[in-house]
mmCIF file of C-alpha atoms in Angstrom:
data_model
loop_
_atom_site.group_PDB
_atom_site.id
_atom_site.type_symbol
_atom_site.label_atom_id
_atom_site.label_comp_id
_atom_site.label_asym_id
_atom_site.label_seq_id
_atom_site.Cartn_x
_atom_site.Cartn_y
_atom_site.Cartn_z
ATOM 1 C CA UNK A 1 95.089 113.398 116.472
ATOM 2 C CA UNK A 2 92.531 110.782 115.462
ATOM 3 C CA UNK A 3 89.162 112.398 114.646
ATOM 4 C CA UNK A 4 89.446 115.292 117.102
ATOM 5 C CA UNK A 5 85.996 116.586 116.213
ATOM 6 C CA UNK A 6 84.388 113.258 117.096
ATOM 7 C CA UNK A 7 86.285 113.134 120.394
ATOM 8 C CA UNK A 8 85.178 116.653 121.303
ATOM 9 C CA UNK A 9 81.581 115.694 120.570
ATOM 10 C CA UNK A 10 82.003 112.738 122.950
ATOM 11 C CA UNK A 11 83.453 115.071 125.605
ATOM 12 C CA UNK A 12 80.450 117.371 125.229
ATOM 13 C CA UNK A 13 78.016 114.438 125.369
ATOM 14 C CA UNK A 14 79.459 113.476 128.769
ATOM 15 C CA UNK A 15 79.310 117.133 129.965
ATOM 16 C CA UNK A 16 83.050 117.105 130.671
ATOM 17 C CA UNK A 17 85.218 120.203 130.660
ATOM 18 C CA UNK A 18 87.679 118.238 128.593
ATOM 19 C CA UNK A 19 90.076 115.318 128.350
ATOM 20 C CA UNK A 20 93.349 115.807 130.219
ATOM 21 C CA UNK A 21 96.253 113.859 128.758
ATOM 22 C CA UNK A 22 99.340 113.583 130.965
ATOM 23 C CA UNK A 23 102.371 111.565 129.993
ATOM 24 C CA UNK A 24 105.871 110.883 131.271
ATOM 25 C CA UNK A 25 108.249 108.210 129.924
ATOM 26 C CA UNK A 26 105.419 107.107 127.591
ATOM 27 C CA UNK A 27 103.632 105.437 130.506
ATOM 28 C CA UNK A 28 100.243 106.173 128.941
ATOM 29 C CA UNK A 29 99.895 104.495 125.523
ATOM 30 C CA UNK A 30 96.361 105.854 125.209
ATOM 31 C CA UNK A 31 97.660 109.436 125.454
ATOM 32 C CA UNK A 32 100.379 108.674 122.920
ATOM 33 C CA UNK A 33 97.964 107.044 120.477
ATOM 34 C CA UNK A 34 95.229 109.671 120.676
ATOM 35 C CA UNK A 35 97.771 112.476 120.418
ATOM 36 C CA UNK A 36 99.835 110.781 117.722
ATOM 37 C CA UNK A 37 103.126 110.605 119.608
ATOM 38 C CA UNK A 38 105.697 107.949 118.743
ATOM 39 C CA UNK A 39 107.186 105.952 121.589
ATOM 40 C CA UNK A 40 110.574 106.650 119.981
ATOM 41 C CA UNK A 41 110.355 110.374 120.842
ATOM 42 C CA UNK A 42 112.044 111.341 124.145
ATOM 43 C CA UNK A 43 109.501 111.903 126.925
ATOM 44 C CA UNK A 44 111.671 112.539 129.981
ATOM 45 C CA UNK A 45 109.515 115.406 131.288
ATOM 46 C CA UNK A 46 105.733 115.510 131.766
ATOM 47 C CA UNK A 47 103.615 116.997 129.021
ATOM 48 C CA UNK A 48 99.933 117.846 129.322
ATOM 49 C CA UNK A 49 97.395 118.238 126.548
ATOM 50 C CA UNK A 50 94.068 119.779 127.538
ATOM 51 C CA UNK A 51 91.484 118.909 124.904
ATOM 52 C CA UNK A 52 88.681 121.236 125.944
ATOM 53 C CA UNK A 53 84.988 120.855 125.155
ATOM 54 C CA UNK A 54 84.253 124.416 124.096
ATOM 55 C CA UNK A 55 87.606 126.180 123.777
ATOM 56 C CA UNK A 56 90.815 125.638 121.858
ATOM 57 C CA UNK A 57 93.172 122.967 123.205
ATOM 58 C CA UNK A 58 96.162 123.839 125.408
ATOM 59 C CA UNK A 59 99.624 122.259 125.105
ATOM 60 C CA UNK A 60 101.745 122.391 128.259
ATOM 61 C CA UNK A 61 105.321 121.275 127.601
ATOM 62 C CA UNK A 62 108.695 121.368 129.337
ATOM 63 C CA UNK A 63 111.296 123.766 128.025
ATOM 64 C CA UNK A 64 113.748 120.998 127.045
ATOM 65 C CA UNK A 65 111.075 119.010 125.144
ATOM 66 C CA UNK A 66 109.058 121.979 123.966
ATOM 67 C CA UNK A 67 108.376 120.557 120.482
ATOM 68 C CA UNK A 68 106.775 117.263 121.523
ATOM 69 C CA UNK A 69 103.200 118.506 120.905
ATOM 70 C CA UNK A 70 103.915 120.874 118.013
ATOM 71 C CA UNK A 71 101.952 118.701 115.581
ATOM 72 C CA UNK A 72 98.761 119.245 117.593
ATOM 73 C CA UNK A 73 96.456 122.268 117.480
ATOM 74 C CA UNK A 74 96.142 124.645 120.406
ATOM 75 C CA UNK A 75 97.874 127.268 122.493
ATOM 76 C CA UNK A 76 101.393 126.318 123.568
ATOM 77 C CA UNK A 77 102.526 127.006 127.139
ATOM 78 C CA UNK A 78 106.093 126.233 128.249
ATOM 79 C CA UNK A 79 107.087 125.442 131.836
ATOM 80 C CA UNK A 80 110.468 124.819 133.399
ATOM 81 C CA UNK A 81 109.781 123.277 136.807
ATOM 82 C CA UNK A 82 107.172 121.846 139.124
ATOM 83 C CA UNK A 83 105.916 125.222 140.346
ATOM 84 C CA UNK A 84 105.542 126.657 136.855
ATOM 85 C CA UNK A 85 103.749 123.488 135.702
ATOM 86 C CA UNK A 86 101.333 123.849 138.613
ATOM 87 C CA UNK A 87 100.758 127.505 137.740
ATOM 88 C CA UNK A 88 100.009 126.618 134.116
ATOM 89 C CA UNK A 89 97.525 123.945 135.144
ATOM 90 C CA UNK A 90 95.790 126.171 137.697
ATOM 91 C CA UNK A 91 95.105 128.730 135.003
ATOM 92 C CA UNK A 92 92.705 126.368 133.226
ATOM 93 C CA UNK A 93 91.105 124.478 136.136
ATOM 94 C CA UNK A 94 88.823 126.728 138.232
ATOM 95 C CA UNK A 95 85.120 126.216 137.761
ATOM 96 C CA UNK A 96 85.544 124.349 134.525
ATOM 97 C CA UNK A 97 83.720 121.127 135.435
ATOM 98 C CA UNK A 98 84.977 117.514 135.466
ATOM 99 C CA UNK A 99 88.061 116.525 133.486
ATOM 100 C CA UNK A 100 88.478 113.033 132.072
ATOM 101 C CA UNK A 101 91.843 111.326 132.572
ATOM 102 C CA UNK A 102 93.135 107.877 131.703
ATOM 103 C CA UNK A 103 92.113 105.743 134.641
ATOM 104 C CA UNK A 104 89.170 103.502 135.444
ATOM 105 C CA UNK A 105 87.722 101.872 138.517
ATOM 106 C CA UNK A 106 86.493 99.008 136.315
ATOM 107 C CA UNK A 107 89.222 98.361 133.721
ATOM 108 C CA UNK A 108 92.848 98.105 134.894
ATOM 109 C CA UNK A 109 93.884 97.867 131.243
ATOM 110 C CA UNK A 110 93.099 101.548 130.668
ATOM 111 C CA UNK A 111 94.396 102.935 133.971
ATOM 112 C CA UNK A 112 97.625 104.789 133.224
ATOM 113 C CA UNK A 113 97.723 108.095 135.075
ATOM 114 C CA UNK A 114 99.228 107.486 138.522
ATOM 115 C CA UNK A 115 97.368 108.075 141.778
ATOM 116 C CA UNK A 116 99.833 110.674 142.998
ATOM 117 C CA UNK A 117 99.328 112.809 139.891
ATOM 118 C CA UNK A 118 95.537 112.553 140.231
ATOM 119 C CA UNK A 119 95.758 113.756 143.840
ATOM 120 C CA UNK A 120 98.057 116.595 142.775
ATOM 121 C CA UNK A 121 95.683 117.650 139.995
ATOM 122 C CA UNK A 122 92.811 117.572 142.486
ATOM 123 C CA UNK A 123 94.768 119.917 144.757
ATOM 124 C CA UNK A 124 95.167 122.242 141.769
ATOM 125 C CA UNK A 125 91.390 122.407 141.307
ATOM 126 C CA UNK A 126 90.708 119.637 138.790
ATOM 127 C CA UNK A 127 87.821 117.253 139.321
ATOM 128 C CA UNK A 128 89.201 114.081 137.716
ATOM 129 C CA UNK A 129 86.843 111.430 136.322
ATOM 130 C CA UNK A 130 87.415 108.328 134.196
ATOM 131 C CA UNK A 131 87.989 108.688 130.449
ATOM 132 C CA UNK A 132 86.807 105.122 129.744
ATOM 133 C CA UNK A 133 83.926 106.172 127.470
ATOM 134 C CA UNK A 134 86.098 108.686 125.633
ATOM 135 C CA UNK A 135 88.774 106.037 125.075
ATOM 136 C CA UNK A 136 86.119 103.881 123.443
ATOM 137 C CA UNK A 137 85.278 106.730 121.058
ATOM 138 C CA UNK A 138 88.843 107.888 120.504
ATOM 139 C CA UNK A 139 90.592 104.582 119.901
ATOM 140 C CA UNK A 140 88.115 101.780 119.379
ATOM 141 C CA UNK A 141 85.392 103.104 117.097
ATOM 142 C CA UNK A 142 86.515 101.914 113.685
ATOM 143 C CA UNK A 143 86.121 103.854 110.456
ATOM 144 C CA UNK A 144 85.099 102.143 107.211
ATOM 145 C CA UNK A 145 88.754 102.051 106.179
ATOM 146 C CA UNK A 146 89.749 100.464 109.480
ATOM 147 C CA UNK A 147 86.982 97.887 109.181
ATOM 148 C CA UNK A 148 88.391 96.863 105.794
ATOM 149 C CA UNK A 149 91.849 96.544 107.382
ATOM 150 C CA UNK A 150 90.327 94.259 110.014
ATOM 151 C CA UNK A 151 88.497 92.233 107.362
ATOM 152 C CA UNK A 152 91.687 91.752 105.370
ATOM 153 C CA UNK A 153 93.531 90.505 108.457
ATOM 154 C CA UNK A 154 90.630 88.172 109.250
ATOM 155 C CA UNK A 155 90.639 86.656 105.771
ATOM 156 C CA UNK A 156 94.330 85.879 106.101
ATOM 157 C CA UNK A 157 93.806 84.279 109.514
ATOM 158 C CA UNK A 158 91.135 81.955 108.117
ATOM 159 C CA UNK A 159 93.425 81.069 105.215
ATOM 160 C CA UNK A 160 96.211 80.365 107.709
ATOM 161 C CA UNK A 161 94.121 77.936 109.758
ATOM 162 C CA UNK A 162 93.045 75.962 106.688
ATOM 163 C CA UNK A 163 96.559 75.918 105.203
ATOM 164 C CA UNK A 164 98.115 74.716 108.447
ATOM 165 C CA UNK A 165 95.404 72.089 108.955
ATOM 166 C CA UNK A 166 96.165 70.599 105.534
ATOM 167 C CA UNK A 167 99.845 70.296 106.502
ATOM 168 C CA UNK A 168 98.922 68.596 109.772
ATOM 169 C CA UNK A 169 96.680 66.135 107.935
ATOM 170 C CA UNK A 170 99.461 65.285 105.493
ATOM 171 C CA UNK A 171 101.833 64.543 108.393
ATOM 172 C CA UNK A 172 99.346 62.054 109.850
ATOM 173 C CA UNK A 173 98.748 60.271 106.542
ATOM 174 C CA UNK A 174 101.036 57.875 104.723
ATOM 175 C CA UNK A 175 104.321 57.560 106.606
ATOM 176 C CA UNK A 176 102.934 59.518 109.566
ATOM 177 C CA UNK A 177 105.700 62.103 109.900
ATOM 178 C CA UNK A 178 106.080 63.272 113.532
ATOM 179 C CA UNK A 179 104.913 66.850 114.060
ATOM 180 C CA UNK A 180 105.248 69.062 117.120
ATOM 181 C CA UNK A 181 103.348 72.051 118.468
ATOM 182 C CA UNK A 182 106.338 74.298 117.796
ATOM 183 C CA UNK A 183 106.442 73.216 114.155
ATOM 184 C CA UNK A 184 102.776 74.109 113.715
ATOM 185 C CA UNK A 185 103.490 77.503 115.239
ATOM 186 C CA UNK A 186 106.348 77.900 112.760
ATOM 187 C CA UNK A 187 104.020 77.144 109.844
ATOM 188 C CA UNK A 188 101.598 79.791 111.102
ATOM 189 C CA UNK A 189 104.321 82.417 111.342
ATOM 190 C CA UNK A 190 105.635 81.406 107.913
ATOM 191 C CA UNK A 191 102.184 82.010 106.407
ATOM 192 C CA UNK A 192 101.986 85.340 108.244
ATOM 193 C CA UNK A 193 105.294 86.425 106.777
ATOM 194 C CA UNK A 194 104.195 85.490 103.251
ATOM 195 C CA UNK A 195 101.111 87.645 103.715
ATOM 196 C CA UNK A 196 102.845 90.648 105.272
ATOM 197 C CA UNK A 197 101.213 90.113 108.653
ATOM 198 C CA UNK A 198 102.397 91.377 112.020
ATOM 199 C CA UNK A 199 101.660 89.612 115.285
ATOM 200 C CA UNK A 200 102.901 89.689 118.837
ATOM 201 C CA UNK A 201 103.785 86.286 120.246
ATOM 202 C CA UNK A 202 103.117 83.908 121.770
ATOM 203 C CA UNK A 203 100.375 82.458 119.593
ATOM 204 C CA UNK A 204 98.480 79.461 120.942
ATOM 205 C CA UNK A 205 98.998 75.922 119.641
ATOM 206 C CA UNK A 206 98.008 73.452 122.339
ATOM 207 C CA UNK A 207 97.565 69.705 121.875
ATOM 208 C CA UNK A 208 96.097 67.168 124.286
ATOM 209 C CA UNK A 209 96.252 68.296 127.904
ATOM 210 C CA UNK A 210 97.643 71.637 126.737
ATOM 211 C CA UNK A 211 94.259 72.434 125.184
ATOM 212 C CA UNK A 212 92.919 72.742 128.742
ATOM 213 C CA UNK A 213 95.207 75.759 129.326
ATOM 214 C CA UNK A 214 93.565 78.845 127.767
ATOM 215 C CA UNK A 215 96.857 80.711 127.219
ATOM 216 C CA UNK A 216 99.254 77.821 126.644
ATOM 217 C CA UNK A 217 101.950 78.331 124.045
ATOM 218 C CA UNK A 218 104.727 75.969 122.948
ATOM 219 C CA UNK A 219 108.306 76.688 123.932
ATOM 220 C CA UNK A 220 110.816 75.327 121.455
ATOM 221 C CA UNK A 221 109.474 72.188 119.801
ATOM 222 C CA UNK A 222 106.699 71.818 122.324
ATOM 223 C CA UNK A 223 104.906 68.498 122.600
ATOM 224 C CA UNK A 224 104.453 66.009 119.804
ATOM 225 C CA UNK A 225 100.961 65.936 118.325
ATOM 226 C CA UNK A 226 99.476 62.531 119.137
ATOM 227 C CA UNK A 227 96.687 60.653 117.428
ATOM 228 C CA UNK A 228 93.242 61.275 118.933
ATOM 229 C CA UNK A 229 94.283 64.460 120.717
ATOM 230 C CA UNK A 230 92.296 67.690 120.712
ATOM 231 C CA UNK A 231 94.334 70.528 119.183
ATOM 232 C CA UNK A 232 93.506 74.180 119.950
ATOM 233 C CA UNK A 233 94.793 76.866 117.576
ATOM 234 C CA UNK A 234 94.346 80.537 118.504
ATOM 235 C CA UNK A 235 95.998 83.134 116.256
ATOM 236 C CA UNK A 236 95.910 86.901 115.853
ATOM 237 C CA UNK A 237 97.551 89.394 113.548
ATOM 238 C CA UNK A 238 97.248 92.534 111.453
ATOM 239 C CA UNK A 239 98.761 93.836 108.248
ATOM 240 C CA UNK A 240 102.158 95.515 108.443
ATOM 241 C CA UNK A 241 100.763 98.987 107.827
ATOM 242 C CA UNK A 242 100.341 102.087 109.952
ATOM 243 C CA UNK A 243 96.997 102.055 111.735
ATOM 244 C CA UNK A 244 96.213 98.454 110.769
ATOM 245 C CA UNK A 245 93.526 96.665 112.777
ATOM 246 C CA UNK A 246 93.939 93.225 114.331
ATOM 247 C CA UNK A 247 91.865 90.107 113.790
ATOM 248 C CA UNK A 248 91.816 87.193 116.244
ATOM 249 C CA UNK A 249 90.315 83.711 115.756
ATOM 250 C CA UNK A 250 90.425 80.307 117.420
ATOM 251 C CA UNK A 251 89.695 76.861 115.986
ATOM 252 C CA UNK A 252 89.330 73.383 117.462
ATOM 253 C CA UNK A 253 90.820 70.307 115.764
ATOM 254 C CA UNK A 254 90.796 66.589 116.513
ATOM 255 C CA UNK A 255 93.748 64.477 115.431
ATOM 256 C CA UNK A 256 91.709 61.491 114.337
ATOM 257 C CA UNK A 257 88.911 60.463 111.997
ATOM 258 C CA UNK A 258 85.954 60.484 114.392
ATOM 259 C CA UNK A 259 85.431 63.189 116.980
ATOM 260 C CA UNK A 260 84.591 61.645 120.389
ATOM 261 C CA UNK A 261 81.102 62.331 121.658
ATOM 262 C CA UNK A 262 82.217 64.368 124.686
ATOM 263 C CA UNK A 263 84.399 66.611 122.532
ATOM 264 C CA UNK A 264 81.654 67.091 119.942
ATOM 265 C CA UNK A 265 79.109 67.846 122.685
ATOM 266 C CA UNK A 266 81.317 70.452 124.376
ATOM 267 C CA UNK A 267 82.080 72.072 121.034
ATOM 268 C CA UNK A 268 78.386 72.207 120.137
ATOM 269 C CA UNK A 269 77.714 74.136 123.351
ATOM 270 C CA UNK A 270 80.337 76.811 122.671
ATOM 271 C CA UNK A 271 79.391 77.038 118.985
ATOM 272 C CA UNK A 272 75.765 77.632 119.893
ATOM 273 C CA UNK A 273 76.756 80.068 122.652
ATOM 274 C CA UNK A 274 78.859 81.992 120.131
ATOM 275 C CA UNK A 275 75.986 82.208 117.669
ATOM 276 C CA UNK A 276 73.518 83.156 120.392
ATOM 277 C CA UNK A 277 75.790 86.067 121.337
ATOM 278 C CA UNK A 278 75.667 87.451 117.795
ATOM 279 C CA UNK A 279 71.907 86.919 117.521
ATOM 280 C CA UNK A 280 71.367 88.580 120.903
ATOM 281 C CA UNK A 281 73.243 91.706 119.807
ATOM 282 C CA UNK A 282 71.305 91.813 116.544
ATOM 283 C CA UNK A 283 67.940 91.407 118.263
ATOM 284 C CA UNK A 284 68.697 94.220 120.721
ATOM 285 C CA UNK A 285 69.612 96.576 117.900
ATOM 286 C CA UNK A 286 66.561 95.542 115.845
ATOM 287 C CA UNK A 287 64.353 96.376 118.817
ATOM 288 C CA UNK A 288 65.996 99.775 119.194
ATOM 289 C CA UNK A 289 67.488 98.780 122.546
ATOM 290 C CA UNK A 290 70.994 99.359 123.846
ATOM 291 C CA UNK A 291 73.321 96.470 124.660
ATOM 292 C CA UNK A 292 76.450 96.425 126.792
ATOM 293 C CA UNK A 293 79.404 94.081 126.785
ATOM 294 C CA UNK A 294 78.215 92.726 130.118
ATOM 295 C CA UNK A 295 74.740 92.016 128.701
ATOM 296 C CA UNK A 296 76.195 89.822 125.959
ATOM 297 C CA UNK A 297 78.498 87.940 128.314
ATOM 298 C CA UNK A 298 75.636 87.274 130.721
ATOM 299 C CA UNK A 299 73.504 85.870 127.889
ATOM 300 C CA UNK A 300 76.322 83.511 126.883
ATOM 301 C CA UNK A 301 76.920 82.355 130.438
ATOM 302 C CA UNK A 302 73.190 81.833 130.936
ATOM 303 C CA UNK A 303 73.084 79.533 127.919
ATOM 304 C CA UNK A 304 76.181 77.578 128.969
ATOM 305 C CA UNK A 305 74.821 77.191 132.486
ATOM 306 C CA UNK A 306 71.552 75.854 131.084
ATOM 307 C CA UNK A 307 73.524 73.323 129.039
ATOM 308 C CA UNK A 308 75.183 72.040 132.213
ATOM 309 C CA UNK A 309 78.718 73.250 131.493
ATOM 310 C CA UNK A 310 79.041 76.326 133.733
ATOM 311 C CA UNK A 311 81.738 74.698 135.888
ATOM 312 C CA UNK A 312 84.063 74.563 132.873
ATOM 313 C CA UNK A 313 84.005 78.300 132.151
ATOM 314 C CA UNK A 314 87.203 80.183 132.990
ATOM 315 C CA UNK A 315 86.989 83.512 131.230
ATOM 316 C CA UNK A 316 84.813 86.229 129.709
ATOM 317 C CA UNK A 317 83.246 85.862 126.279
ATOM 318 C CA UNK A 318 85.359 88.389 124.380
ATOM 319 C CA UNK A 319 87.529 91.479 124.162
ATOM 320 C CA UNK A 320 87.692 94.692 122.189
ATOM 321 C CA UNK A 321 89.812 94.808 119.018
ATOM 322 C CA UNK A 322 91.471 97.818 117.399
ATOM 323 C CA UNK A 323 95.119 98.529 116.536
ATOM 324 C CA UNK A 324 95.829 96.299 119.547
ATOM 325 C CA UNK A 325 94.587 92.736 119.657
ATOM 326 C CA UNK A 326 93.122 93.427 123.090
ATOM 327 C CA UNK A 327 91.830 96.908 122.397
ATOM 328 C CA UNK A 328 90.499 99.721 124.533
ATOM 329 C CA UNK A 329 86.828 99.510 123.573
ATOM 330 C CA UNK A 330 83.950 97.453 124.938
ATOM 331 C CA UNK A 331 84.863 94.002 126.232
ATOM 332 C CA UNK A 332 82.259 91.226 126.224
ATOM 333 C CA UNK A 333 82.610 90.752 129.929
ATOM 334 C CA UNK A 334 80.381 90.465 132.980
ATOM 335 C CA UNK A 335 82.736 88.143 134.842
ATOM 336 C CA UNK A 336 86.246 89.575 135.124
ATOM 337 C CA UNK A 337 85.787 93.355 134.804
ATOM 338 C CA UNK A 338 82.079 93.877 134.018
ATOM 339 C CA UNK A 339 81.844 96.259 131.058
ATOM 340 C CA UNK A 340 78.766 98.456 131.185
ATOM 341 C CA UNK A 341 79.741 100.492 128.127
ATOM 342 C CA UNK A 342 77.360 100.210 125.204
ATOM 343 C CA UNK A 343 78.195 98.589 121.899
ATOM 344 C CA UNK A 344 77.692 100.962 118.995
ATOM 345 C CA UNK A 345 78.616 101.582 115.364
ATOM 346 C CA UNK A 346 82.311 100.939 114.739
ATOM 347 C CA UNK A 347 82.771 98.678 117.760
ATOM 348 C CA UNK A 348 84.878 95.592 117.017
ATOM 349 C CA UNK A 349 85.301 92.663 119.377
ATOM 350 C CA UNK A 350 85.830 88.926 119.681
ATOM 351 C CA UNK A 351 83.245 86.345 120.678
ATOM 352 C CA UNK A 352 85.171 83.390 122.089
ATOM 353 C CA UNK A 353 83.384 81.135 124.563
ATOM 354 C CA UNK A 354 85.552 78.311 125.841
ATOM 355 C CA UNK A 355 85.138 75.232 128.011
ATOM 356 C CA UNK A 356 88.044 73.547 129.782
ATOM 357 C CA UNK A 357 87.435 70.026 131.020
ATOM 358 C CA UNK A 358 89.922 67.803 132.832
ATOM 359 C CA UNK A 359 91.564 66.272 129.753
ATOM 360 C CA UNK A 360 90.691 68.615 126.875
ATOM 361 C CA UNK A 361 89.562 72.162 126.184
ATOM 362 C CA UNK A 362 87.614 73.767 123.342
ATOM 363 C CA UNK A 363 87.303 77.418 122.319
ATOM 364 C CA UNK A 364 85.740 78.861 119.185
ATOM 365 C CA UNK A 365 86.499 82.477 118.370
ATOM 366 C CA UNK A 366 85.107 84.852 115.795
ATOM 367 C CA UNK A 367 85.373 88.607 115.398
ATOM 368 C CA UNK A 368 82.361 90.886 115.083
ATOM 369 C CA UNK A 369 81.955 94.563 114.280
ATOM 370 C CA UNK A 370 78.903 96.812 114.312
ATOM 371 C CA UNK A 371 77.907 98.469 111.056
ATOM 372 C CA UNK A 372 74.499 99.971 110.297
ATOM 373 C CA UNK A 373 73.236 98.843 113.719
ATOM 374 C CA UNK A 374 73.904 95.223 112.806
ATOM 375 C CA UNK A 375 76.584 92.785 113.999
ATOM 376 C CA UNK A 376 78.816 91.606 111.155
ATOM 377 C CA UNK A 377 81.039 88.510 111.432
ATOM 378 C CA UNK A 378 84.369 89.250 109.794
ATOM 379 C CA UNK A 379 87.046 87.304 107.966
ATOM 380 C CA UNK A 380 85.316 84.141 106.874
ATOM 381 C CA UNK A 381 82.842 81.403 107.723
ATOM 382 C CA UNK A 382 82.855 80.509 111.433
ATOM 383 C CA UNK A 383 83.788 76.999 112.494
ATOM 384 C CA UNK A 384 80.647 74.877 112.861
ATOM 385 C CA UNK A 385 82.175 71.486 113.574
ATOM 386 C CA UNK A 386 85.449 70.211 114.974
ATOM 387 C CA UNK A 387 88.069 69.719 112.276
ATOM 388 C CA UNK A 388 89.100 66.085 111.967
ATOM 389 C CA UNK A 389 90.860 63.964 109.369
ATOM 390 C CA UNK A 390 87.598 63.293 107.525
ATOM 391 C CA UNK A 391 86.820 67.019 107.107
#
């Protein structure tokens, strides 16, 4: 289990009786990750792990999969059917205070325990509350070693963008060799493979009108890159190592020598919004004030609205990053699922404002983590101007 002592401290800070993990058919990846259970292990019967605030943990397992939690500390209790499982659970519920479980009213992405099971647990005497803050502590607060893993992935992503851009430039010079979105994607994956990087497709390579689609990805060859098109590249990956942490960046390119004024203006707005987000976090910490993901997103949207581009916003400012690209920690979001959790040491997240006009889109993305009560930009130097053939 990842940093059990830290998780128990978080449970105590919330005045919870404990964190109740319940899993069947590996439906809850949070439970599997916190408890260190491989998705390859059979999970055909429910198991329950009661991580208690002031007592030893309890492992409740079915008789035919009785070893599934043997690697974890705590008292082991074996059941054989629904009634015996209920009896085991009742033994630890009465008068013990609220129990956190993996659901949230605010974040569908961390809601895994089913409604029927929550109702059943309530009937057995459990007061079930959301584990969203505990998930942040248990899965998305990075250690120094994990931060270095993230930094290494980020450095490779920056190298990938610059390597691929050079190849694109060479195709447009001299004999002007035709190049397609799918080829660019292939070059990215080739560079990933050379650097022992793992990713989950589809990565984003969108030229021209496709840059207006935030999650466009090329199928097959995709479209041919045309002169004077905007090209959006958004890539993410992590090292092929157990517990590796993702990095995720996005760059804007122009397939010509002079960036049009409207493209440069839109990019300047998102670049400044990105930098304002980082400065805002830093100023809050310097003043000894807390800051939530929603606070940061609202500050970014306020700036973009003041610049006259609010109608071109389509998404939140950023997402949590951990061993998943879209992690379980604080999202920079006041728009989609407002995140009122506080940013703190070890938090890692993207800052990626984007604008999507009728014929082109632009999005700049950096990753940030909190260390020593300061925001740190990872991986490399952020993009400050649109890449073009003269840069």
